[in-house]
């Protein structure tokens, strides 16, 4: 059984069809990336999984054999263990770093483990610990991105859905971010990453899909996609 199974996923916004019936699966423990241009449907795919947008009838979304469509967004996190780190660092700007991390655990009761997890997040991103009492809205863009990932990790971690974690980061910080994601994955969290930075995403992932205009058009091991002439031409600037 795949950890996540998506079949015939269709999503529309009003009369705009964003996803035309896509099929893909994610295996437990892997790093999978979906690459594609602006507006191709990457964010929509993640939003459908975390139930932030409705999937049309006939869409199949299953996580560990359970029908995701039975759950609302909160329960997708707390019952299924799926966290979603959205594009654009949505942190609570008027709360401190620590308060943001604590709030991510609102549905958890395992106080001791929460403390250990916070310790781990601070070890992963030492900058966050240095700024733990600072209001999140005053963090730099890169620091807010770290906080968004830390919050995701603390809320649920069977699988993390990451929407463009590299966005707006300077090259060095981008690498640091991907190293941190690798560490999270090493502890057993599956990663589903959508990225416009195709080269970086394919270097980091084991497997990838290419999405174009709401349809998946290619699938393969990440190193094959990196060497695929069509992918190179369209997404790798070669
Ligand atoms: P980007 O890399 O630019 O974030 P994306 O691949 O994540 O793009 P989506 O955000 O999933 O693309 O958008 C897919 C399509 O759905 C686009 O045509 C977009 O304009 C449209 N869309 C997304 N959100 C909405 C919305 N809230 N209302 C109407 N249309 C939307």
PDB file of C-alpha atoms in Angstrom, residues 72-197:
ATOM      1  CA  UNK A  72     -11.622  18.545   7.684  1.00  0.00           C
ATOM      2  CA  UNK A  73      -8.383  20.518   7.647  1.00  0.00           C
ATOM      3  CA  UNK A  74      -7.863  20.326  11.429  1.00  0.00           C
ATOM      4  CA  UNK A  75      -8.404  16.580  11.517  1.00  0.00           C
ATOM      5  CA  UNK A  76      -6.131  16.003   8.542  1.00  0.00           C
ATOM      6  CA  UNK A  77      -3.416  17.389  10.806  1.00  0.00           C
ATOM      7  CA  UNK A  78      -4.414  15.905  14.155  1.00  0.00           C
ATOM      8  CA  UNK A  79      -5.847  12.526  13.133  1.00  0.00           C
ATOM      9  CA  UNK A  80      -3.934  11.686   9.967  1.00  0.00           C
ATOM     10  CA  UNK A  81      -0.584  13.318  10.782  1.00  0.00           C
ATOM     11  CA  UNK A  82      -0.375  15.411   7.620  1.00  0.00           C
ATOM     12  CA  UNK A  83       1.070  18.917   7.948  1.00  0.00           C
ATOM     13  CA  UNK A  84       1.012  21.577   5.266  1.00  0.00           C
ATOM     14  CA  UNK A  85       3.566  24.377   5.144  1.00  0.00           C
ATOM     15  CA  UNK A  86       1.947  26.837   2.736  1.00  0.00           C
ATOM     16  CA  UNK A  87       3.671  29.155   0.334  1.00  0.00           C
ATOM     17  CA  UNK A  88       4.684  32.535   1.699  1.00  0.00           C
ATOM     18  CA  UNK A  89       5.531  31.882   5.344  1.00  0.00           C
ATOM     19  CA  UNK A  90       2.165  32.154   6.985  1.00  0.00           C
ATOM     20  CA  UNK A  91       3.273  32.694  10.569  1.00  0.00           C
ATOM     21  CA  UNK A  92       1.426  34.677  13.212  1.00  0.00           C
ATOM     22  CA  UNK A  93       3.260  37.975  13.009  1.00  0.00           C
ATOM     23  CA  UNK A  94       2.074  39.402  16.316  1.00  0.00           C
ATOM     24  CA  UNK A  95       3.098  36.305  18.292  1.00  0.00           C
ATOM     25  CA  UNK A  96       6.628  35.358  19.291  1.00  0.00           C
ATOM     26  CA  UNK A  97       8.610  32.511  17.764  1.00  0.00           C
ATOM     27  CA  UNK A  98       7.935  30.316  20.798  1.00  0.00           C
ATOM     28  CA  UNK A  99       4.237  31.167  20.804  1.00  0.00           C
ATOM     29  CA  UNK A 100       4.003  30.243  17.133  1.00  0.00           C
ATOM     30  CA  UNK A 101       5.592  26.857  17.831  1.00  0.00           C
ATOM     31  CA  UNK A 102       3.324  26.268  20.828  1.00  0.00           C
ATOM     32  CA  UNK A 103       0.205  27.154  18.864  1.00  0.00           C
ATOM     33  CA  UNK A 104       1.144  24.580  16.235  1.00  0.00           C
ATOM     34  CA  UNK A 105       0.611  21.928  18.918  1.00  0.00           C
ATOM     35  CA  UNK A 106      -2.916  22.986  19.870  1.00  0.00           C
ATOM     36  CA  UNK A 107      -4.296  19.521  19.158  1.00  0.00           C
ATOM     37  CA  UNK A 108      -1.516  17.630  20.983  1.00  0.00           C
ATOM     38  CA  UNK A 109      -1.578  16.557  24.600  1.00  0.00           C
ATOM     39  CA  UNK A 110       1.854  14.919  24.848  1.00  0.00           C
ATOM     40  CA  UNK A 111       3.463  17.780  26.783  1.00  0.00           C
ATOM     41  CA  UNK A 112       6.838  16.098  27.314  1.00  0.00           C
ATOM     42  CA  UNK A 113       7.181  15.183  23.657  1.00  0.00           C
ATOM     43  CA  UNK A 114       6.195  18.713  22.654  1.00  0.00           C
ATOM     44  CA  UNK A 115       9.120  20.044  24.724  1.00  0.00           C
ATOM     45  CA  UNK A 116      11.492  17.591  23.056  1.00  0.00           C
ATOM     46  CA  UNK A 117      10.180  18.528  19.634  1.00  0.00           C
ATOM     47  CA  UNK A 118      10.671  22.227  20.325  1.00  0.00           C
ATOM     48  CA  UNK A 119      14.215  21.484  21.469  1.00  0.00           C
ATOM     49  CA  UNK A 120      14.771  19.591  18.241  1.00  0.00           C
ATOM     50  CA  UNK A 121      13.388  22.424  16.091  1.00  0.00           C
ATOM     51  CA  UNK A 122      15.712  24.871  17.885  1.00  0.00           C
ATOM     52  CA  UNK A 123      18.654  22.525  17.262  1.00  0.00           C
ATOM     53  CA  UNK A 124      17.647  22.287  13.616  1.00  0.00           C
ATOM     54  CA  UNK A 125      17.290  26.071  13.234  1.00  0.00           C
ATOM     55  CA  UNK A 126      19.532  27.730  15.876  1.00  0.00           C
ATOM     56  CA  UNK A 127      18.514  31.161  14.537  1.00  0.00           C
ATOM     57  CA  UNK A 128      15.011  30.523  15.793  1.00  0.00           C
ATOM     58  CA  UNK A 129      16.242  29.839  19.283  1.00  0.00           C
ATOM     59  CA  UNK A 130      18.296  33.021  19.283  1.00  0.00           C
ATOM     60  CA  UNK A 131      15.095  34.860  18.375  1.00  0.00           C
ATOM     61  CA  UNK A 132      12.628  32.846  20.414  1.00  0.00           C
ATOM     62  CA  UNK A 133      11.048  35.865  22.145  1.00  0.00           C
ATOM     63  CA  UNK A 134      10.971  38.017  19.015  1.00  0.00           C
ATOM     64  CA  UNK A 135       7.657  38.735  17.265  1.00  0.00           C
ATOM     65  CA  UNK A 136       7.457  36.519  14.200  1.00  0.00           C
ATOM     66  CA  UNK A 137       6.395  39.464  12.032  1.00  0.00           C
ATOM     67  CA  UNK A 138       9.790  41.089  12.623  1.00  0.00           C
ATOM     68  CA  UNK A 139      11.814  38.037  11.536  1.00  0.00           C
ATOM     69  CA  UNK A 140      13.549  38.132   8.164  1.00  0.00           C
ATOM     70  CA  UNK A 141      11.870  36.299   5.312  1.00  0.00           C
ATOM     71  CA  UNK A 142      14.245  33.363   5.633  1.00  0.00           C
ATOM     72  CA  UNK A 143      13.718  33.135   9.377  1.00  0.00           C
ATOM     73  CA  UNK A 144       9.947  33.170   8.882  1.00  0.00           C
ATOM     74  CA  UNK A 145      10.341  30.330   6.402  1.00  0.00           C
ATOM     75  CA  UNK A 146      12.270  28.351   9.047  1.00  0.00           C
ATOM     76  CA  UNK A 147       9.551  29.082  11.578  1.00  0.00           C
ATOM     77  CA  UNK A 148       6.867  27.937   9.129  1.00  0.00           C
ATOM     78  CA  UNK A 149       8.700  24.627   8.654  1.00  0.00           C
ATOM     79  CA  UNK A 150       9.239  24.294  12.429  1.00  0.00           C
ATOM     80  CA  UNK A 151       5.535  24.849  13.009  1.00  0.00           C
ATOM     81  CA  UNK A 152       4.662  22.239  10.404  1.00  0.00           C
ATOM     82  CA  UNK A 153       6.981  19.718  12.024  1.00  0.00           C
ATOM     83  CA  UNK A 154       5.490  20.352  15.467  1.00  0.00           C
ATOM     84  CA  UNK A 155       1.894  20.040  14.265  1.00  0.00           C
ATOM     85  CA  UNK A 156       2.185  16.701  12.449  1.00  0.00           C
ATOM     86  CA  UNK A 157       4.924  14.715  10.837  1.00  0.00           C
ATOM     87  CA  UNK A 158       3.877  11.508   9.193  1.00  0.00           C
ATOM     88  CA  UNK A 159       4.069  13.482   5.999  1.00  0.00           C
ATOM     89  CA  UNK A 160       4.861  17.148   5.415  1.00  0.00           C
ATOM     90  CA  UNK A 161       3.456  18.960   2.389  1.00  0.00           C
ATOM     91  CA  UNK A 162       5.858  21.755   1.577  1.00  0.00           C
ATOM     92  CA  UNK A 163       4.925  24.565  -0.793  1.00  0.00           C
ATOM     93  CA  UNK A 164       8.004  26.285  -2.220  1.00  0.00           C
ATOM     94  CA  UNK A 165      10.183  26.323   0.900  1.00  0.00           C
ATOM     95  CA  UNK A 166      12.988  27.868  -1.180  1.00  0.00           C
ATOM     96  CA  UNK A 167      10.950  30.898  -2.171  1.00  0.00           C
ATOM     97  CA  UNK A 168      12.670  34.191  -1.509  1.00  0.00           C
ATOM     98  CA  UNK A 169      15.705  32.635   0.155  1.00  0.00           C
ATOM     99  CA  UNK A 170      19.266  33.588  -0.703  1.00  0.00           C
ATOM    100  CA  UNK A 171      21.199  30.634  -2.212  1.00  0.00           C
ATOM    101  CA  UNK A 172      23.057  29.776   0.982  1.00  0.00           C
ATOM    102  CA  UNK A 173      19.901  29.858   3.073  1.00  0.00           C
ATOM    103  CA  UNK A 174      18.134  27.747   0.472  1.00  0.00           C
ATOM    104  CA  UNK A 175      20.735  25.040   0.916  1.00  0.00           C
ATOM    105  CA  UNK A 176      20.432  25.287   4.712  1.00  0.00           C
ATOM    106  CA  UNK A 177      16.675  24.901   4.393  1.00  0.00           C
ATOM    107  CA  UNK A 178      16.998  21.784   2.238  1.00  0.00           C
ATOM    108  CA  UNK A 179      19.576  20.311   4.609  1.00  0.00           C
ATOM    109  CA  UNK A 180      17.091  20.827   7.442  1.00  0.00           C
ATOM    110  CA  UNK A 181      14.352  19.137   5.425  1.00  0.00           C
ATOM    111  CA  UNK A 182      16.699  16.197   4.820  1.00  0.00           C
ATOM    112  CA  UNK A 183      17.204  15.900   8.573  1.00  0.00           C
ATOM    113  CA  UNK A 184      13.459  15.898   9.126  1.00  0.00           C
ATOM    114  CA  UNK A 185      13.139  13.184   6.481  1.00  0.00           C
ATOM    115  CA  UNK A 186      15.942  11.172   8.119  1.00  0.00           C
ATOM    116  CA  UNK A 187      13.806  10.959  11.238  1.00  0.00           C
ATOM    117  CA  UNK A 188      11.080   9.237   9.232  1.00  0.00           C
ATOM    118  CA  UNK A 189       8.865  12.040   7.921  1.00  0.00           C
ATOM    119  CA  UNK A 190       7.729  11.609   4.318  1.00  0.00           C
ATOM    120  CA  UNK A 191       8.144  14.775   2.269  1.00  0.00           C
ATOM    121  CA  UNK A 192       5.958  15.947  -0.588  1.00  0.00           C
ATOM    122  CA  UNK A 193       7.554  19.060  -1.972  1.00  0.00           C
ATOM    123  CA  UNK A 194       6.248  21.342  -4.685  1.00  0.00           C
ATOM    124  CA  UNK A 195       8.769  23.717  -6.188  1.00  0.00           C
ATOM    125  CA  UNK A 196       9.395  26.097  -9.021  1.00  0.00           C
ATOM    126  CA  UNK A 197      13.090  25.688  -8.339  1.00  0.00           C
TER     127      UNK A 197
END
